[in-house]
Coordinates of C-alpha atoms and ligand atoms in Angstrom, one line a residue:
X1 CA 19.1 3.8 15.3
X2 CA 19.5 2.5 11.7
X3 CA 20.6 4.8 8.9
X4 CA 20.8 3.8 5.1
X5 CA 23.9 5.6 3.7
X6 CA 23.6 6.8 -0.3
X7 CA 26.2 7.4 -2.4
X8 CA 24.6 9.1 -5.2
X9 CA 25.4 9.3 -9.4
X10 CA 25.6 5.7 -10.0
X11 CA 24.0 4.6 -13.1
X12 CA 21.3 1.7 -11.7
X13 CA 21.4 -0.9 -14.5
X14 CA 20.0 -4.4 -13.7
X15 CA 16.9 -6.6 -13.2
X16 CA 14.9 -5.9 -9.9
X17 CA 12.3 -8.6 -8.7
X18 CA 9.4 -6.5 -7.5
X19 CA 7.7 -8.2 -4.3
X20 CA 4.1 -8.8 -3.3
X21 CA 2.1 -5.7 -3.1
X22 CA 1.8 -5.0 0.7
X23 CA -1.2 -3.1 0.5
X24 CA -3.0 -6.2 -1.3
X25 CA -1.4 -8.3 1.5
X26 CA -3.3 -6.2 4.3
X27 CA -6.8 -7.3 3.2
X28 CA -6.1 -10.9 2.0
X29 CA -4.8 -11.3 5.4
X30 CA -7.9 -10.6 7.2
X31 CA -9.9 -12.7 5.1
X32 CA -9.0 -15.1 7.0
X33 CA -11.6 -14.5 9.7
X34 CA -13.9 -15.2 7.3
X35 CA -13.5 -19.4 7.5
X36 CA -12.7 -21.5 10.1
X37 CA -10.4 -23.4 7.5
X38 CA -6.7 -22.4 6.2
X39 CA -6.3 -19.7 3.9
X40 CA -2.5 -20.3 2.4
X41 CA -1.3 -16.5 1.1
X42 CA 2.2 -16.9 -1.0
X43 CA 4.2 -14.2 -2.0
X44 CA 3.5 -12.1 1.1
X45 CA 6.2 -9.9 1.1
X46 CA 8.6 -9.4 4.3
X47 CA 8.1 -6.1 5.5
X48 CA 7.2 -4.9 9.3
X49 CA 3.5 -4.2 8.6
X50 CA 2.8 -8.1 7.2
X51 CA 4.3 -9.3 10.9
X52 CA 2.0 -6.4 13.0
X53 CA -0.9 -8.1 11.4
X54 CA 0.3 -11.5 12.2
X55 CA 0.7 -10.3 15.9
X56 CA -2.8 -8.9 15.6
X57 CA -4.7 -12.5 13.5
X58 CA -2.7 -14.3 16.3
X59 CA -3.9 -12.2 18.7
X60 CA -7.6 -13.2 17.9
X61 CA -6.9 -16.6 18.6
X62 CA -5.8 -17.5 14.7
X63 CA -2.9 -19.5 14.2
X64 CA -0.3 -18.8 11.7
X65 CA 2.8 -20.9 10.0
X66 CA 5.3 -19.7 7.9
X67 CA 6.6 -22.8 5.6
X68 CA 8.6 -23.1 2.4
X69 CA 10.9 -20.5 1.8
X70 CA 14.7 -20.1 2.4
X71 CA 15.6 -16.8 3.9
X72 CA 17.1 -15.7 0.1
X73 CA 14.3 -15.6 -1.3
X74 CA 12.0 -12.9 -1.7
X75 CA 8.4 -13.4 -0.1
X76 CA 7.3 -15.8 2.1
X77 CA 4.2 -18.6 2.5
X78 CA 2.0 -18.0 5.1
X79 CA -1.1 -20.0 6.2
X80 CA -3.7 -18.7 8.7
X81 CA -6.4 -21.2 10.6
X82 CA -9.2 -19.5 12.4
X83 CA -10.8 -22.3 13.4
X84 CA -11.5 -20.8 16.8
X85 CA -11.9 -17.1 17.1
X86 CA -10.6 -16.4 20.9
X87 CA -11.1 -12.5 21.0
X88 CA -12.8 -9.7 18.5
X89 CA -10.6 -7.0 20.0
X90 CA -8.0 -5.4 18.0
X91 CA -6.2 -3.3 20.6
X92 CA -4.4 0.4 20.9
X93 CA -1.3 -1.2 20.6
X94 CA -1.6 -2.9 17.6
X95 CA -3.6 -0.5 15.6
X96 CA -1.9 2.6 16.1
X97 CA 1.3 0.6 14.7
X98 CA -1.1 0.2 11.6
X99 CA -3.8 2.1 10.3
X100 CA -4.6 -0.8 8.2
X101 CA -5.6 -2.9 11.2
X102 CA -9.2 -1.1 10.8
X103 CA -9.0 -3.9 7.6
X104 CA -10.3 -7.0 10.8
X105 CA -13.3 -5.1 11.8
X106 CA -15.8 -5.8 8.6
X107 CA -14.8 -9.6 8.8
X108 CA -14.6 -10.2 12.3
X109 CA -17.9 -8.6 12.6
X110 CA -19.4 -10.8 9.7
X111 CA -17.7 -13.8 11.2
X112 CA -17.9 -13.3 15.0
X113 CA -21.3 -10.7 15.0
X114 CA -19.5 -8.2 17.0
X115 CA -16.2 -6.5 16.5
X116 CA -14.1 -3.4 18.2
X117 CA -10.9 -2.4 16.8
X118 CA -9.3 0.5 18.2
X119 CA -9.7 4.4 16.4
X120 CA -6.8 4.5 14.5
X121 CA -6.9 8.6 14.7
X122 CA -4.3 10.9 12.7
X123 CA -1.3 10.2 10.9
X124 CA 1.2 11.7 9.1
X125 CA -0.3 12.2 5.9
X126 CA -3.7 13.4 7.5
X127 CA -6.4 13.1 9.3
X128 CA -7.7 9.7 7.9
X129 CA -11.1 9.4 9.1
X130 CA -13.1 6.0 9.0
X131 CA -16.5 7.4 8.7
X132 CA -17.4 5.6 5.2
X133 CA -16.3 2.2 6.5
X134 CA -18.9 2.4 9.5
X135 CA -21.4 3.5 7.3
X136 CA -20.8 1.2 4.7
X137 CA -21.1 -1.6 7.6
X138 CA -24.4 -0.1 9.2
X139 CA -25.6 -0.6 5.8
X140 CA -25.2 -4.0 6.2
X141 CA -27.6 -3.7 9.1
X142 CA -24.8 -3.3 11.9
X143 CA -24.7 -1.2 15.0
X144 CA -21.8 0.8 15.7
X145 CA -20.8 2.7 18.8
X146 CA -17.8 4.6 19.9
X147 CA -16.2 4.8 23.1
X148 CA -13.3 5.3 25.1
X149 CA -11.5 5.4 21.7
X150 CA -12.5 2.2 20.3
X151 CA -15.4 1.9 17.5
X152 CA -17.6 -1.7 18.5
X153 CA -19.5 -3.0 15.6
X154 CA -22.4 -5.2 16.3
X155 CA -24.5 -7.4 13.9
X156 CA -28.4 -7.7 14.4
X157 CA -30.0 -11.3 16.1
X158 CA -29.0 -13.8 12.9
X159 CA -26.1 -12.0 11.7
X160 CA -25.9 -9.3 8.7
X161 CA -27.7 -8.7 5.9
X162 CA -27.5 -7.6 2.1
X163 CA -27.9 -4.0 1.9
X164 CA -27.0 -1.3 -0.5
X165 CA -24.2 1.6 0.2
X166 CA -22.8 4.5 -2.4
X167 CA -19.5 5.6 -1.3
X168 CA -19.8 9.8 -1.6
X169 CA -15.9 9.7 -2.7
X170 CA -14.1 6.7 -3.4
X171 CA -12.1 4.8 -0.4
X172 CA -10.2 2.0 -0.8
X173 CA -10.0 0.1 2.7
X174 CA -13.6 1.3 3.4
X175 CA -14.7 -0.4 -0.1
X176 CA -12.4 -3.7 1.4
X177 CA -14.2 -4.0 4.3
X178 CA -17.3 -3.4 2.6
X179 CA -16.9 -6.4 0.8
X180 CA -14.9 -8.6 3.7
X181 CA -18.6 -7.9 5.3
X182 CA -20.8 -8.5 2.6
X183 CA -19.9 -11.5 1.1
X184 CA -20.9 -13.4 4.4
X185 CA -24.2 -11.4 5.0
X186 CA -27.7 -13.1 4.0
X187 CA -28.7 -11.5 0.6
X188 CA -27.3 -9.3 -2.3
X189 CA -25.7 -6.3 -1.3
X190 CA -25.1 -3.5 -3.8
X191 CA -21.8 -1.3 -3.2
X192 CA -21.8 2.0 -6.0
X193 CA -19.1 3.8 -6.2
X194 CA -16.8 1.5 -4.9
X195 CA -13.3 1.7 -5.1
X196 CA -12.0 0.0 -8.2
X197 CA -7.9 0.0 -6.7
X198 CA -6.0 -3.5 -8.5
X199 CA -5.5 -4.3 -4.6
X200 CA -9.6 -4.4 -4.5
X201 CA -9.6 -7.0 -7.7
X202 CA -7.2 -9.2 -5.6
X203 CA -9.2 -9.4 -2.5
X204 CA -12.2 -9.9 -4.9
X205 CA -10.4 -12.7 -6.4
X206 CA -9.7 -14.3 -3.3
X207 CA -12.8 -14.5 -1.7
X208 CA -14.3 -15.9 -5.1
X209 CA -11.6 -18.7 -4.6
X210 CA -12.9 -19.3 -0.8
X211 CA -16.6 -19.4 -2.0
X212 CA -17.8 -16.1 -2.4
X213 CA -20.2 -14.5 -5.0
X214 CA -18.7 -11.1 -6.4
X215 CA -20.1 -9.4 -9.8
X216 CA -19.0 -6.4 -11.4
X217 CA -15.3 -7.4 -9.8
X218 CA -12.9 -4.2 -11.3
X219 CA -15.5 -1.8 -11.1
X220 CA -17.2 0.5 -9.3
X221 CA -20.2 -1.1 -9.0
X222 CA -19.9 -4.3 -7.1
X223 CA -23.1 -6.9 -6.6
X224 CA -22.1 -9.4 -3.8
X225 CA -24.5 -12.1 -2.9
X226 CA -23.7 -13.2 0.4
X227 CA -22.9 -16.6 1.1
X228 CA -23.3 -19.2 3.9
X229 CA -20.2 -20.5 4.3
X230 CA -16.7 -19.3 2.6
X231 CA -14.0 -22.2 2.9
X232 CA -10.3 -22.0 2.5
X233 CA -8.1 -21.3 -0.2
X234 CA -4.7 -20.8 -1.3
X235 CA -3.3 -17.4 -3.2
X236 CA -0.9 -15.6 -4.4
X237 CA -0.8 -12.1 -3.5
X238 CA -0.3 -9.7 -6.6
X239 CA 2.6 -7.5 -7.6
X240 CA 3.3 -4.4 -5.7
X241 CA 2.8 -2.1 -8.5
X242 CA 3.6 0.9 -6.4
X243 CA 7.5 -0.7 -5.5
X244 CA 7.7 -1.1 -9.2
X245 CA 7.0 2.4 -9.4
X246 CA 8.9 3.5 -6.9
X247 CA 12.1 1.4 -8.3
X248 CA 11.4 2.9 -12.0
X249 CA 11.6 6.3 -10.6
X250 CA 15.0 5.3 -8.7
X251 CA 16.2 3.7 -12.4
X252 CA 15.2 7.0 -14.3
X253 CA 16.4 9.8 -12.1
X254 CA 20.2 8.0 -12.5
X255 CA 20.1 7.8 -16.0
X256 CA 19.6 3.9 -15.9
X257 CA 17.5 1.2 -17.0
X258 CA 16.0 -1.6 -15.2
X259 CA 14.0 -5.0 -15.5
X260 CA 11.1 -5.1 -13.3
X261 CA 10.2 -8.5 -13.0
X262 CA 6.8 -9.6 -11.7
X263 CA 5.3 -5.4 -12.8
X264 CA 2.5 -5.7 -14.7
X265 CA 1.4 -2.6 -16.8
X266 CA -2.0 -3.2 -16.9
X267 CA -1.8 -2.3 -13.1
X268 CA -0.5 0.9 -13.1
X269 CA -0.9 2.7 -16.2
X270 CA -1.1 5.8 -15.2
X271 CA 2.9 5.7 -13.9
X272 CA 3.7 4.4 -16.9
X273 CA 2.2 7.2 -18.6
X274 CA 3.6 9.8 -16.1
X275 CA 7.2 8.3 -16.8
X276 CA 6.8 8.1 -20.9
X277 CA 5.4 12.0 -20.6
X278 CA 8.9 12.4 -18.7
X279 CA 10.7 11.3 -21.6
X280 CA 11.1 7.3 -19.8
X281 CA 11.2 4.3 -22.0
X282 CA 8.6 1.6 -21.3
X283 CA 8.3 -1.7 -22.5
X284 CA 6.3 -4.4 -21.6
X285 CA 7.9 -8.0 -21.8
X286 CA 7.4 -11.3 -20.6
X287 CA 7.2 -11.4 -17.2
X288 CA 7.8 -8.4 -16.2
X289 CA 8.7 -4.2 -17.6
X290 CA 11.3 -2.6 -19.3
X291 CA 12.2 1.1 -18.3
X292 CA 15.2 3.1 -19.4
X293 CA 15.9 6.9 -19.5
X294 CA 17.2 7.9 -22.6
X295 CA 18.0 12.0 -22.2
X296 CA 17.1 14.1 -20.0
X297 CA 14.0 13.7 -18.0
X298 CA 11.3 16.4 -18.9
X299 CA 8.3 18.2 -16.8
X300 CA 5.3 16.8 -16.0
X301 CA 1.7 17.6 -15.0
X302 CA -0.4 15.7 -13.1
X303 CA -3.2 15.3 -10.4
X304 CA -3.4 12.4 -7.9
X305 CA -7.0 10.7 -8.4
X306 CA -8.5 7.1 -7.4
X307 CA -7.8 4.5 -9.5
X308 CA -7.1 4.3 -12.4
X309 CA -5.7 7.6 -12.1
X310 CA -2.2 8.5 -11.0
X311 CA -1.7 6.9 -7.6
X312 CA -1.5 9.0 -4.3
X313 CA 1.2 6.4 -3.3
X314 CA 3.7 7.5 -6.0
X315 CA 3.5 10.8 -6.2
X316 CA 6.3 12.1 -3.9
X317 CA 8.5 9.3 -5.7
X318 CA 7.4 11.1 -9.2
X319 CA 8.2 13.9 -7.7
X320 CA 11.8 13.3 -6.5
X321 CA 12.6 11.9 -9.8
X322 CA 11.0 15.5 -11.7
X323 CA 13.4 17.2 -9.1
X324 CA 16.0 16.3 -11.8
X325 CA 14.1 17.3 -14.7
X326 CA 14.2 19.6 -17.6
X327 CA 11.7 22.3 -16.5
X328 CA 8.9 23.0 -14.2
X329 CA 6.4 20.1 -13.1
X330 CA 2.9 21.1 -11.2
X331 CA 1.9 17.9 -9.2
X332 CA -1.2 17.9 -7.2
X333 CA -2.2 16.0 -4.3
X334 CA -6.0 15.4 -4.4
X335 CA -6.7 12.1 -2.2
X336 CA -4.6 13.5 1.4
X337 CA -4.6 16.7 2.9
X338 CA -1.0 16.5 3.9
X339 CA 1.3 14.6 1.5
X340 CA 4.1 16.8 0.9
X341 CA 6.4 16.1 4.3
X342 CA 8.9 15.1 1.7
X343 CA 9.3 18.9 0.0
X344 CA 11.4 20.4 2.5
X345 CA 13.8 17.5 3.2
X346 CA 14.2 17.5 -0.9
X347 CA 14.9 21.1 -0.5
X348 CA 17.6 20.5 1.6
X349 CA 19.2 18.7 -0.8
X350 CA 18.7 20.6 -3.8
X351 CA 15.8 20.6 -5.1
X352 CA 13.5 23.5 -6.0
X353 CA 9.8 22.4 -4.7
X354 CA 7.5 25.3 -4.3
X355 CA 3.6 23.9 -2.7
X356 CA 0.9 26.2 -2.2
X357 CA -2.5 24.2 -0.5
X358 CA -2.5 20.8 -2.7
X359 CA 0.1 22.1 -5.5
X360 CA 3.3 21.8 -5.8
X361 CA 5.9 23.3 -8.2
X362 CA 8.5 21.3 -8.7
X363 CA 11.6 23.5 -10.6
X364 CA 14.1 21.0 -12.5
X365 CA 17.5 21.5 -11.0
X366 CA 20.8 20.4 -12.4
X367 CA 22.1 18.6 -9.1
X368 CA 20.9 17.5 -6.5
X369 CA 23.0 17.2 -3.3
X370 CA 23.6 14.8 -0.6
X371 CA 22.4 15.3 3.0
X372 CA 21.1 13.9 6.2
X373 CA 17.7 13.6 5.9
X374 CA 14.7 11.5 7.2
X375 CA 10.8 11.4 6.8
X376 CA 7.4 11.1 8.5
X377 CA 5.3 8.2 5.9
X378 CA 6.5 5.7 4.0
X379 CA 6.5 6.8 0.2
X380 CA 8.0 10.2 1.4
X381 CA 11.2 7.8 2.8
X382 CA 11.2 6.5 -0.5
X383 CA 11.2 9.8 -2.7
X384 CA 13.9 11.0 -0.9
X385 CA 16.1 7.3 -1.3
X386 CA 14.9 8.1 -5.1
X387 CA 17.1 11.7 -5.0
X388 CA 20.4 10.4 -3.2
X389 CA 20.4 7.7 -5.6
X390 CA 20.8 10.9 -8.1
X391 CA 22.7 13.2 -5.8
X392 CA 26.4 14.2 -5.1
X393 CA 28.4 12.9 -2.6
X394 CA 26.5 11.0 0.7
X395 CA 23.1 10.9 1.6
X396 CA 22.2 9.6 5.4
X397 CA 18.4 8.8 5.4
X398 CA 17.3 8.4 9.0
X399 CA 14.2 6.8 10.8
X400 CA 14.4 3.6 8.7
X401 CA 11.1 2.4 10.6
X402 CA 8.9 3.4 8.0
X403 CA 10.9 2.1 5.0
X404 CA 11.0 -1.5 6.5
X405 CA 7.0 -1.2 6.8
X406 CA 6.6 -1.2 2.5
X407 CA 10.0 -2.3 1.0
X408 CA 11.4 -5.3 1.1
X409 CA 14.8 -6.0 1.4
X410 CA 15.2 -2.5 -0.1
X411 CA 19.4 -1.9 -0.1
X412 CA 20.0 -5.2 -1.3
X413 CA 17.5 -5.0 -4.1
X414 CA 19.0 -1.5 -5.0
X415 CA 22.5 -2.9 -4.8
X416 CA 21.8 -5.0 -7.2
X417 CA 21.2 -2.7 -9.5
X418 CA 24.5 -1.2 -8.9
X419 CA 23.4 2.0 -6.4
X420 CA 26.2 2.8 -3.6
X421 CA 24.0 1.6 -0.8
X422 CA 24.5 0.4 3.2
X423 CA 22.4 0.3 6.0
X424 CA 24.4 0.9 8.9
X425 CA 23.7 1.2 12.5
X426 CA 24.5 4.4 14.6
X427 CA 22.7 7.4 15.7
Ligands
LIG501 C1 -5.3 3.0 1.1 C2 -3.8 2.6 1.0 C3 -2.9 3.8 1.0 C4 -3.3 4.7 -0.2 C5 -4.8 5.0 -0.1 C6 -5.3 5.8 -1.4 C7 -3.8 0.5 2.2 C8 -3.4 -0.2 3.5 N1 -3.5 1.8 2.2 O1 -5.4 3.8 2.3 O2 -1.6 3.4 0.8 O3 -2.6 5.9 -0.1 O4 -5.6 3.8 -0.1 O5 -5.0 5.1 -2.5 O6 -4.3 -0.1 1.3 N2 -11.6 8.8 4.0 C9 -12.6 9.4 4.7 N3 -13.4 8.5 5.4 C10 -13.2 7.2 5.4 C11 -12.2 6.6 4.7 C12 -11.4 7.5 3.9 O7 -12.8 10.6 4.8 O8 -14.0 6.5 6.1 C13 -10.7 9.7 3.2 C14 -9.2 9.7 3.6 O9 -8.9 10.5 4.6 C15 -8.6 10.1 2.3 C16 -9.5 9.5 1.2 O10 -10.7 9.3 1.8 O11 -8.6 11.5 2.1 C17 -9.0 8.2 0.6 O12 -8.6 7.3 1.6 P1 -8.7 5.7 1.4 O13 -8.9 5.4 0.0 O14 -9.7 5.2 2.4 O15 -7.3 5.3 1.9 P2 -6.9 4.1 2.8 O16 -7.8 2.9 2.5 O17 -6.8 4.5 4.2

């Protein structure tokens, strides 16, 4: 298997172009069971979860063509045609590759009147259930049974209908395929506390560009009037603020400074907050943000919390960069039940991360040092890239799989910003 080799105390200096945000990808994507005409997404980034949901759209019958962009470039073009829906199945296979899969069943259901996507079940970062999402769609007046491990989601005689759902907490992908669902029922639906994540905006955007009817678009109150017909569109998926994240915490913990091009602030405030608490310099400019570490990096405290709060997605990235800092940080995790997988591998490397239930202590140490290590989710992968970028001597980070799901083209983009970086092959 693939390893990624580190080797850490380079100062990363440099521009970095951030790529589409993957998560805003997921649910753009499946909009496009919502038409029978193309929907053309550009700057879809390249990473292994945008070609598991090609395999499953192609899988319902929809056809997909990548067009216009030379392999140097970052992001791709892709355009989707359901004009014929062959099968409302998303299967074991595909789904427990990708949780996000559970992203078809509100708009194959609205499109096709039935749907039955797998039960995506546990993961690493917890138990994940999908209980809002069926609510929010039986709601909407739909059926939904489960058996032999897949939920099947059928619409009454005539399709759906407006109804009216309050989330009891705040879920993001159960608020998206709220929405997917609703904007093609008959009549207004009312959605309260919906999730109000800049990757929910997006989706809102587009489906107001295909036709849809969408009030209250940013907040937690959403009014959608349902409409007859949605028609095709073409849309550029947003920035990944979380990769922006992620790479200001990889420019910080060296010392560095980097250009973010494509991050927009307004998107992720509460990192940049987080990193100017941490002593980080922060500049909006055109196009894109300015970060540089000047002095040490101090302690932070924070809680995780739904939009607009401090994201769930970059806290163990925070965290690896507050390994390095002057003093003691208390993090804690409020939106999973099990996202600190990345604690003991930064241990082993260094670092001095106490966690106790949803807390975790995080003890600035002076070095950090370089080790074999590998993780079970995605941003943990990333926090611990973040401390051998900052760490003596060599740092082997195994299990690449997750990495390719969320970064794109990760070592080159890090290379250049001047980080020692190679992925080799090996194992
Ligand atoms: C999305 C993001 C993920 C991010 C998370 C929180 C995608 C593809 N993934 O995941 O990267 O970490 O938002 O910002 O966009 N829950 C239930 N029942 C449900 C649904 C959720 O109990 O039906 C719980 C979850 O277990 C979790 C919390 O609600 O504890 C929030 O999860 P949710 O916002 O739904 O996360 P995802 O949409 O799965």
């Amino acid at each position: 298997m693939d390893k990624i080799i580190i080797r850490g105390g380079k100062r990363l200096s440099g521009t970095v172009t951030i790529s589409g945000a993957k998560n805003a990808a997921l649910t753009l994507l499946p909009c496009a069971l919502l038409t029978d005409e193309p929907l053309t997404l550009r700057n879809l980034p390249r990473l292994a979860d945008i070609d598991t949901f090609q395999h499953l759209m192609n899988q319902f019958g929809v056809s997909t063509a990548i067009a216009g962009s030379r392999p140097e470039d970052f992001g791709r073009v892709m355009t989707l045609e359901a004009a014929r829906i062959t099968s409302n199945v998303a299967p074991y296979d595909l789904v427990r590759k990708m949780r996000a899969s559970i992203l078809v069943l509100g708009p194959m259901l609205a499109r096709m009147g039935e749907a039955k996507v797998s039960l995506p079940g546990g993961c690493a970062i917890g138990v994940r259930p999908i209980d809002l999402h069926l609510k929010a769609l039986e709601a909407l007046g739909a059926t939904i049974e489960i058996t032999a491990g897949y939920v099947r989601a059928i619409a009454p005689d005539g399709g759906l209908s407006g109804g009216r759902y309050s989330f009891p907490f705040v879920s993001v992908g159960a608020t998206e395929n709220a929405i997917m669902a609703a904007v093609a029922a008959r009549g207004k639906s009312t959605l309260h506390n919906a999730a109000r994540e800049p990757e929910i905006t997006d989706l809102c955007n587009l489906l107001m560009a295909m036709g849809a009817e969408i009030e209250g678009i940013g907040t937690s109150d959403l009014v959608i009037h349902g409409v007859p017909r949605l028609h095709g569109a073409t849309y550029r998926v947003m920035s990944d603020r979380i990769e922006a994240g992620s790479y200001a915490c990889a420019a910080a913990i060296t010392g560095g400074e980097a250009f973010l091009a494509n991050a927009r602030v307004e998107e992720m405030e509460a990192t940049v907050q987080a990193l100017r608490d941490a002593g980080i310099l922060i500049e909006p400019r055109s196009g894109g943000l300015q970060i540089a570490a000047e002095g040490p990096i101090q302690p932070v405290n924070l809680s995780t919390a739904p939009f607009p709060g401090f994201a769930t997605d970059m806290q163990a990235q925070l965290m690896a960069m507050l390994c390095c800092s002057e003093g003691t940080s208390v993090l804690t995790e409020t939106i999973f039940e099990n996202r600190y997988m990345h604690v003991p591998e930064l241990n082993r490397m260094g670092a001095q991360i106490e966690t106790s239930g949803r807390t975790a202590i995080v003890k600035g140490v002076p070095k950090l040092s370089g080790a074999d290590v590998m993780a079970t989710d995605l941003r943990a992968s990333m926090s611990l890239v973040i401390a051998g970028l900052a760490a003596q001597g060599e740092t082997n980070i195994h299990r690449l799989y997750h990495l390719d799901r969320g970064y794109e083209r990760l070592e080159e983009k890090l290379s250049l910003l001047g980080a020692e970086v190679e992925r080799v092959g090996g194992d």
